[in-house]
Coordinates of C-alpha atoms and ligand atoms in Angstrom, one line a residue:
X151 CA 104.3 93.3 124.3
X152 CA 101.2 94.4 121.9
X153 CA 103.5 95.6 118.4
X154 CA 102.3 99.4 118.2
X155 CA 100.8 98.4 115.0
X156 CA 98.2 96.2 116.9
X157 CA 97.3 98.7 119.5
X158 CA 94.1 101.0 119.6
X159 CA 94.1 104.5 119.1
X160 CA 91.6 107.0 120.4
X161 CA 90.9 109.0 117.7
X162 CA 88.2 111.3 119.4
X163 CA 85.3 110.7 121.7
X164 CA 83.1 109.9 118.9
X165 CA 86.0 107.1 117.0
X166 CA 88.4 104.5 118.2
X167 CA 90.2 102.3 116.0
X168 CA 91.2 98.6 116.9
X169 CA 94.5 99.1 115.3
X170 CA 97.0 101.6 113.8
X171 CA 96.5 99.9 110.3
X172 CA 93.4 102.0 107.6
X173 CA 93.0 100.2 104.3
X174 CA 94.1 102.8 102.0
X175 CA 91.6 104.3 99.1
X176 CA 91.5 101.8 96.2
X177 CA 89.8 102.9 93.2
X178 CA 88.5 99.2 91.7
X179 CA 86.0 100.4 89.3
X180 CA 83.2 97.7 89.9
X181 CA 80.3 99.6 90.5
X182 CA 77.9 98.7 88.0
X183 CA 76.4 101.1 85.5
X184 CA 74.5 103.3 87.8
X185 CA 77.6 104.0 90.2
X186 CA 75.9 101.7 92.2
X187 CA 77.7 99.6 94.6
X188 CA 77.2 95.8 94.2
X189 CA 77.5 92.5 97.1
X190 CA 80.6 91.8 95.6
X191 CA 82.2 95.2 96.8
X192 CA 80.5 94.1 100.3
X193 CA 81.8 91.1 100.4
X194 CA 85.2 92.6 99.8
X195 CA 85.5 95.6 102.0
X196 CA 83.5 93.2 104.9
X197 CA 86.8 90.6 104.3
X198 CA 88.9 93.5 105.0
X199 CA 87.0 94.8 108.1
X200 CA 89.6 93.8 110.8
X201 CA 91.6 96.9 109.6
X202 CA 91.3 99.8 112.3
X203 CA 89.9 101.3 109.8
X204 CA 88.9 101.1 106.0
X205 CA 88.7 104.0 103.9
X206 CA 86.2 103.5 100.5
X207 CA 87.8 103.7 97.1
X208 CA 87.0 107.5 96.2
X209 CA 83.4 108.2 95.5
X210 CA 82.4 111.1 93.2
X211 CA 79.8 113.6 94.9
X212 CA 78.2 114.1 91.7
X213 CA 78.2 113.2 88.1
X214 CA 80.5 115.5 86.4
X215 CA 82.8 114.3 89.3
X216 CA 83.5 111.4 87.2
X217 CA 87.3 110.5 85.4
X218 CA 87.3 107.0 85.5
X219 CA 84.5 104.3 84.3
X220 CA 82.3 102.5 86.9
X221 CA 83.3 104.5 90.0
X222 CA 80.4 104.3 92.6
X223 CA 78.8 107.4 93.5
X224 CA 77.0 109.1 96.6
X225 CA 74.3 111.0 95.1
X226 CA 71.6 108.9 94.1
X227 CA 69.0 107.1 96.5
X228 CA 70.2 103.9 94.9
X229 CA 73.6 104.8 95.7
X230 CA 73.4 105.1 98.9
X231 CA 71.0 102.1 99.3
X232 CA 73.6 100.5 97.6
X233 CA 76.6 101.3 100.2
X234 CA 74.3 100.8 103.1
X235 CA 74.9 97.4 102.1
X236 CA 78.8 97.5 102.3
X237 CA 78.2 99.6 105.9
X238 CA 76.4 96.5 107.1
X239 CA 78.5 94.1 106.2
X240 CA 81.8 96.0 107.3
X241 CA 79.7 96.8 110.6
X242 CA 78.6 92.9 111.0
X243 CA 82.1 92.3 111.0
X244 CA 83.1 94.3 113.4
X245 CA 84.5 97.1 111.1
X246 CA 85.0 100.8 110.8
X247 CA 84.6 102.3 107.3
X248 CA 84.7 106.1 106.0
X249 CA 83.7 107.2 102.2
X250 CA 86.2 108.8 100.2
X251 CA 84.7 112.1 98.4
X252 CA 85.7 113.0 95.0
X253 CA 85.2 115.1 92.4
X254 CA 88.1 115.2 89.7
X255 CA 88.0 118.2 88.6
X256 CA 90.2 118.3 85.1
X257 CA 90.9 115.0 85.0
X258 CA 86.9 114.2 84.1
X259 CA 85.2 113.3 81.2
X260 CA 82.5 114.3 79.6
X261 CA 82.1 110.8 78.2
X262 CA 80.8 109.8 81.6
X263 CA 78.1 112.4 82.2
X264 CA 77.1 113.5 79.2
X265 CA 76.4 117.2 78.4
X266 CA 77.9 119.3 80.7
X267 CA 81.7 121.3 81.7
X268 CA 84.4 119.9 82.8
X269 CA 85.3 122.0 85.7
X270 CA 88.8 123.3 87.4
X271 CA 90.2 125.9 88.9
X272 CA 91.5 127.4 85.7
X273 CA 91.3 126.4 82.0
X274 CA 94.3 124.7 81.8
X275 CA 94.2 120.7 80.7
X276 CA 96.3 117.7 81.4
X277 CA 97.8 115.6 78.4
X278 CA 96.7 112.1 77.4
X279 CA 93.7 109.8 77.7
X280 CA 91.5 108.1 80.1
X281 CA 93.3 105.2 81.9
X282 CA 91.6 102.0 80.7
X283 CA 89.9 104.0 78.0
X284 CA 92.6 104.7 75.9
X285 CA 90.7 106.4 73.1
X286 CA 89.3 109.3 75.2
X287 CA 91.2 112.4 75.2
X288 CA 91.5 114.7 78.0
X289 CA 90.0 118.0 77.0
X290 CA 90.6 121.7 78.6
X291 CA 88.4 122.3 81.0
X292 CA 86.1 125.6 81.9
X293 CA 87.1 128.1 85.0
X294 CA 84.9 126.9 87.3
X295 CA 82.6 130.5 88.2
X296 CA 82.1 131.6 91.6
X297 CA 79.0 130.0 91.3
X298 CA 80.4 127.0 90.0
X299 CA 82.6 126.9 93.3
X300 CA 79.7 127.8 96.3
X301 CA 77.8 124.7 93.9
X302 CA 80.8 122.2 94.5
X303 CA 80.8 123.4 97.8
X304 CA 77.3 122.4 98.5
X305 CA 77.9 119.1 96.9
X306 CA 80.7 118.2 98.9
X307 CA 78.3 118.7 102.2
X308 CA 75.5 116.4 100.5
X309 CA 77.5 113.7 99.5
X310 CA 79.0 113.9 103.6
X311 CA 75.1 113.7 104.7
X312 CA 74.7 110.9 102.0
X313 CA 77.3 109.2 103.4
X314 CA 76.2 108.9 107.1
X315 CA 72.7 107.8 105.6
X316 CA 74.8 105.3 103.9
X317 CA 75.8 104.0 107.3
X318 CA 79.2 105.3 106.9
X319 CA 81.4 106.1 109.9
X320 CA 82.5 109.4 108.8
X321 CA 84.7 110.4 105.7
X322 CA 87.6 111.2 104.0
X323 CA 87.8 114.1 101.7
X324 CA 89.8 113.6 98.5
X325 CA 92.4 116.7 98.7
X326 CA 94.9 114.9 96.7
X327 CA 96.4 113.3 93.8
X328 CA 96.1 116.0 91.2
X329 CA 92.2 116.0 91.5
X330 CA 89.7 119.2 91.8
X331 CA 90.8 120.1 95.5
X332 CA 94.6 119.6 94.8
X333 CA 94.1 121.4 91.6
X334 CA 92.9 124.5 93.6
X335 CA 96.5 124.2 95.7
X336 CA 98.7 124.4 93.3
X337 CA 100.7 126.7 90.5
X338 CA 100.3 124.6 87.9
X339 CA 96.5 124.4 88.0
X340 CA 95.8 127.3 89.5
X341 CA 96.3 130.7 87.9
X342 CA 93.0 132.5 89.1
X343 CA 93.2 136.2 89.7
X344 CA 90.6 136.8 92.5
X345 CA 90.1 135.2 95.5
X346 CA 90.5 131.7 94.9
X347 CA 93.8 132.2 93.4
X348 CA 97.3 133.6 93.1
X349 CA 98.3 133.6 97.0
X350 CA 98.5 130.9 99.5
X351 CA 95.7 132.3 101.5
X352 CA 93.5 132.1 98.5
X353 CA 94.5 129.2 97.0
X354 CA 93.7 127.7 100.0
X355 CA 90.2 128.9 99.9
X356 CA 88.3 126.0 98.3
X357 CA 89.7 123.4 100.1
X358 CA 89.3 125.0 103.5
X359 CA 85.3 126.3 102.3
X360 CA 85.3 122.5 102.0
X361 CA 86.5 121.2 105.0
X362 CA 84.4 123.9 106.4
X363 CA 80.9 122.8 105.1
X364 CA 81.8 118.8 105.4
X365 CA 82.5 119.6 109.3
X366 CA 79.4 121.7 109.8
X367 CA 77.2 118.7 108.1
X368 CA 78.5 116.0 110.1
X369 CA 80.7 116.8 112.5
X370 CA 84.8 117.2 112.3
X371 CA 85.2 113.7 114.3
X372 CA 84.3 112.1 111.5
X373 CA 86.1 114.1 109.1
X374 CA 89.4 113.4 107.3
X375 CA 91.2 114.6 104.6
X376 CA 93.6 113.6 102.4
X377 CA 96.5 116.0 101.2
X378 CA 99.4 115.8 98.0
X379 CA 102.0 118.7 99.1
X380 CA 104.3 117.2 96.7
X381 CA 102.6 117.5 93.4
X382 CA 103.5 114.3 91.3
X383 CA 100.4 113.0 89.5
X384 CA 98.6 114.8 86.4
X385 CA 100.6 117.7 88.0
X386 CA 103.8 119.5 87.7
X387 CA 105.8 120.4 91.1
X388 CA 106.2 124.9 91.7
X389 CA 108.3 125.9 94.3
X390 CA 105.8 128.1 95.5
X391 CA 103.4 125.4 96.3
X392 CA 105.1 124.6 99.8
X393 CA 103.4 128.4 100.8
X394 CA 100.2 126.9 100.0
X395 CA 100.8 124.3 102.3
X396 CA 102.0 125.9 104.7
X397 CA 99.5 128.1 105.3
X398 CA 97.0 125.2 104.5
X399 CA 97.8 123.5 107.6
X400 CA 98.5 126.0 109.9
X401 CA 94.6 126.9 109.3
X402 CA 93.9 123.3 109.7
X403 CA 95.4 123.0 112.7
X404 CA 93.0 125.2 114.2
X405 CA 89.7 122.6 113.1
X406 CA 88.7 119.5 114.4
X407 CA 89.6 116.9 112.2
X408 CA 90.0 113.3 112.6
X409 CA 93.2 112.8 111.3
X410 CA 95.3 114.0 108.1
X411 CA 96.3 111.8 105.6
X412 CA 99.0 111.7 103.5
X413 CA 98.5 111.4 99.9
X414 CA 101.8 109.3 98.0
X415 CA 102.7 106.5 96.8
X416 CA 106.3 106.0 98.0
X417 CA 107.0 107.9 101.0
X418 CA 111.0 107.4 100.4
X419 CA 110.2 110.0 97.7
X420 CA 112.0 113.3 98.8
X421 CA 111.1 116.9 97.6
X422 CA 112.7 119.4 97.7
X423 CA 110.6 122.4 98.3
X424 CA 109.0 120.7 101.3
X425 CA 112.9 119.9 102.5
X426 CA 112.2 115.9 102.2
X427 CA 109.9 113.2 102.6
X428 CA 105.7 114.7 102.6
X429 CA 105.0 112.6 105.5
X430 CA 107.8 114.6 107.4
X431 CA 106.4 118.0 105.9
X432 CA 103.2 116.9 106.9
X433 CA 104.6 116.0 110.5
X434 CA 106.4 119.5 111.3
X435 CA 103.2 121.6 110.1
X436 CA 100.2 120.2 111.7
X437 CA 99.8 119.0 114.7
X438 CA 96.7 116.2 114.5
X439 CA 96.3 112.9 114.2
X440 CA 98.7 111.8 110.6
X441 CA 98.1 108.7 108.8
X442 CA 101.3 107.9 106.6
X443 CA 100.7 105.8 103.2
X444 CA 103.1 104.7 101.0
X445 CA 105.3 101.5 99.8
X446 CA 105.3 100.5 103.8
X447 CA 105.6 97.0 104.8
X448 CA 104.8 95.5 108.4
X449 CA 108.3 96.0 109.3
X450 CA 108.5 99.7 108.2
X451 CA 104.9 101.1 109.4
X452 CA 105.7 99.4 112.6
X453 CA 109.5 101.6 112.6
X454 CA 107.8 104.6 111.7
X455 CA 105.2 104.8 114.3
X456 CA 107.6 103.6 116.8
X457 CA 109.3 106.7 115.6
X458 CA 106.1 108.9 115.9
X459 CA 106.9 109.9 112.0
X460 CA 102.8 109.7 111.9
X461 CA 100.4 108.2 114.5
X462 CA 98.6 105.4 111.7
X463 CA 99.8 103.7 108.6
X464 CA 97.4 102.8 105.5
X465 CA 98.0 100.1 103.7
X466 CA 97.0 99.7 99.8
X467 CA 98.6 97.3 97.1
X468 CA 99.3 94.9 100.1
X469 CA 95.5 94.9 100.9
X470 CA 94.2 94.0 97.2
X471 CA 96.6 91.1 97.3
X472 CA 96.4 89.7 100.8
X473 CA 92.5 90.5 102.2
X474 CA 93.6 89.2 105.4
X475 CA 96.2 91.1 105.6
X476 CA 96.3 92.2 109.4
X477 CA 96.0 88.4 110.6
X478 CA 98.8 87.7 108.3
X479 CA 100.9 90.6 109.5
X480 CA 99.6 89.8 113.4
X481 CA 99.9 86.0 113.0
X482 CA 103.3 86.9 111.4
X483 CA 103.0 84.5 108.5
X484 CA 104.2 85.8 104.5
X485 CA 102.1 88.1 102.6
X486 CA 101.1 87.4 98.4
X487 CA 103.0 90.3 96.4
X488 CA 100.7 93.0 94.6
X489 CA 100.7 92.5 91.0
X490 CA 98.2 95.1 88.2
X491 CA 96.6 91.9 87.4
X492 CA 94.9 91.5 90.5
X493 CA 92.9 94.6 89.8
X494 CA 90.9 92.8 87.4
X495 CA 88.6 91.5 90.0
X496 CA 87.7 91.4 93.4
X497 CA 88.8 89.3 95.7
Ligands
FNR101 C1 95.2 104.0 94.6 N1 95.3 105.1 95.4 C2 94.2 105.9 95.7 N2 94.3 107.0 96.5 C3 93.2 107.7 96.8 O1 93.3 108.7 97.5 N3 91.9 107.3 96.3 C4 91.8 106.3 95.4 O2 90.7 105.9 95.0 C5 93.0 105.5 95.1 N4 92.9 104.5 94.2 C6 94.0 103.7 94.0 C7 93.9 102.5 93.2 C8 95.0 101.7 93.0 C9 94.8 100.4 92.2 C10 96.2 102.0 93.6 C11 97.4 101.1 93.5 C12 96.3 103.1 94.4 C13 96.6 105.4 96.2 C14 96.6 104.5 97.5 O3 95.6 105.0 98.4 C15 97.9 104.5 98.2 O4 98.2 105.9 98.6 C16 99.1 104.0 97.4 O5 98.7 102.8 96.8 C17 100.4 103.8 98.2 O6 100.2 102.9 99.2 P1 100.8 101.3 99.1 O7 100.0 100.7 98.0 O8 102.2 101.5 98.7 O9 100.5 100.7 100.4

């Protein structure tokens, strides 16, 4: 008998995966200077194309987007020439890939676009420095205007359009992880008074005006989106934010995505305002397709889904230390452990 893990899942009439396994995000930082992507990124996402499906590293719709150095972007013409060249090879090899869109929010830099705002929901900054650019403070950002918002908005739906020029089969929005989206969803990062803030209903606001736009550009089969209910990077947990989420995805449940996806790094983690484990949270309030993520090995993606905990499991550290990681896992033989040094390049 097929392992459930092995066995493809109908997504929607537009998508069908080969397999339960996605390659999890990975932010590399190898673009070269122009947030371009380069043939070696092809080369690596193509030796990772028997995964049912990859999703990209996150991609930053537009420049003041940017918290981290040499991550690719979708919003010049080069960019997208650029990841028209991963798209091919990932298709040539029988692949599925979707772009992850991302705009940091507070956790940007100036240093990386020049003049220009830092934008968030409110004007309240996160301690510390650039990762891998130690001598770069973070600095408060502006309260991102009305204006501001219907712009990011906007931005969001072009880098979507960008990304199906870019030969991309649909994408993932970045709603997690402490970054602009998840900023607008919780206490800590949002204490706007009108109608982006203060209640679950508005709070929810931006990230559904997203969802909305993304869907209306390309179409919600081809739209994911990636979710943090329990707070727990560059952001401190409220107990209130389980209302947010709540009511987040009960109004997600009545679009068309292609699948939620969790957004953690250990799934054993419990929390307590969301009464345990997110990926369980995430089970009992909406009622698409879940991806699960999340310090799972073959053995425990293939109990989970056995279990119907979530319908598909992405895989990350395992992935930048074993490429071939489904015909290991398929062929059953050991997997190489993750370590950090393997981030410095790309294999
Ligand atoms: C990540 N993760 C991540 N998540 C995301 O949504 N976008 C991203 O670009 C990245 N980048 C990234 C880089 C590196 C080096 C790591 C280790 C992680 C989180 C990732 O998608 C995944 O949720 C976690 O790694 C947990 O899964 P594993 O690694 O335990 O299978």
């Amino acid at each position: 008998m097929t392992p459930i893990l092995f066995e493809p899942l109908k997504l929607n009439d537009t998508l069908t995966l080969s397999n339960r396994i996605l390659m999890a995000p990975l932010t590399r930082c190898m673009a070269d200077d122009e947030l371009v992507p380069t043939q070696a990124m092809a080369a690596y996402y193509a030796r990772r194309a028997d995964s049912g499906l990859i999703i990209s590293e996150a991609t930053i719709i537009r420049p003041d987007a940017q918290g981290y150095p040499n991550t690719p972007g979708l919003f010049t013409q080069a960019q997208i020439d650029g990841w028209k060249n991963v798209t091919t090879a990932v298709h040539n090899a029988g692949g599925k890939i979707f772009a992850q869109l991302w705009h940091v929010g507070r956790v940007a830099h100036p240093y990386f676009f020049g003049e220009g705002d830092v934008l968030a929901p409110s004007a309240i900054g996160i301690e510390g420095t650039v990762p891998r650019m130690r001598d770069l403070s973070y600095q408060t950002p502006k309260a991102a205007t009305v204006e501001d918002i219907k712009q990011l908005v906007a931005d969001y739906a072009q880098a979507a359009k960008n990304a199906i020029e870019a030969g991309f089969d649909g994408v993932e929005i970045h709603g997690a992880n402490g970054y602009l989206i998840d900023q607008f969803l919780h206490y800590a990062a949002n204490q706007r008074q009108d109608e982006y803030g203060e209640t679950p209903e508005n709070m929810s606001r931006f990230a559904l005006e997203v969802v909305d736009a993304v869907v209306a550009a390309i179409g919600g089969e081809r739209v994911g989106l990636r979710l943090s209910p329990g707070a727990y990077f560059n952001m401190e947990p409220d107990t209130r934010d389980a209302q947010v989420f709540d009511y987040l995805l009960e109004q997600l449940n009545t679009r068309e995505l292609a699948f939620i996806h969790v957004g953690i790094f250990d799934d054993s983690m419990e929390f307590e305002h969301l009464g345990g484990r997110v990926s369980d949270y995430m089970r009992k309030h909406y009622k698409g397709t879940l991806v699960g993520v999340g310090g799972f090995t073959p053995d425990t993606a293939q109990q989970a889904l056995c279990e119907k905990r979530f319908d598909l499991v992405a895989i990350g550290r395992p992935f930048i230390a074993n490429p071939d990681y489904v015909s290991r896992v398929k062929n059953k033989q050991e997997l190489a452990q993750y370590s950090e040094e393997m981030l410095a390049e790309l294999v």
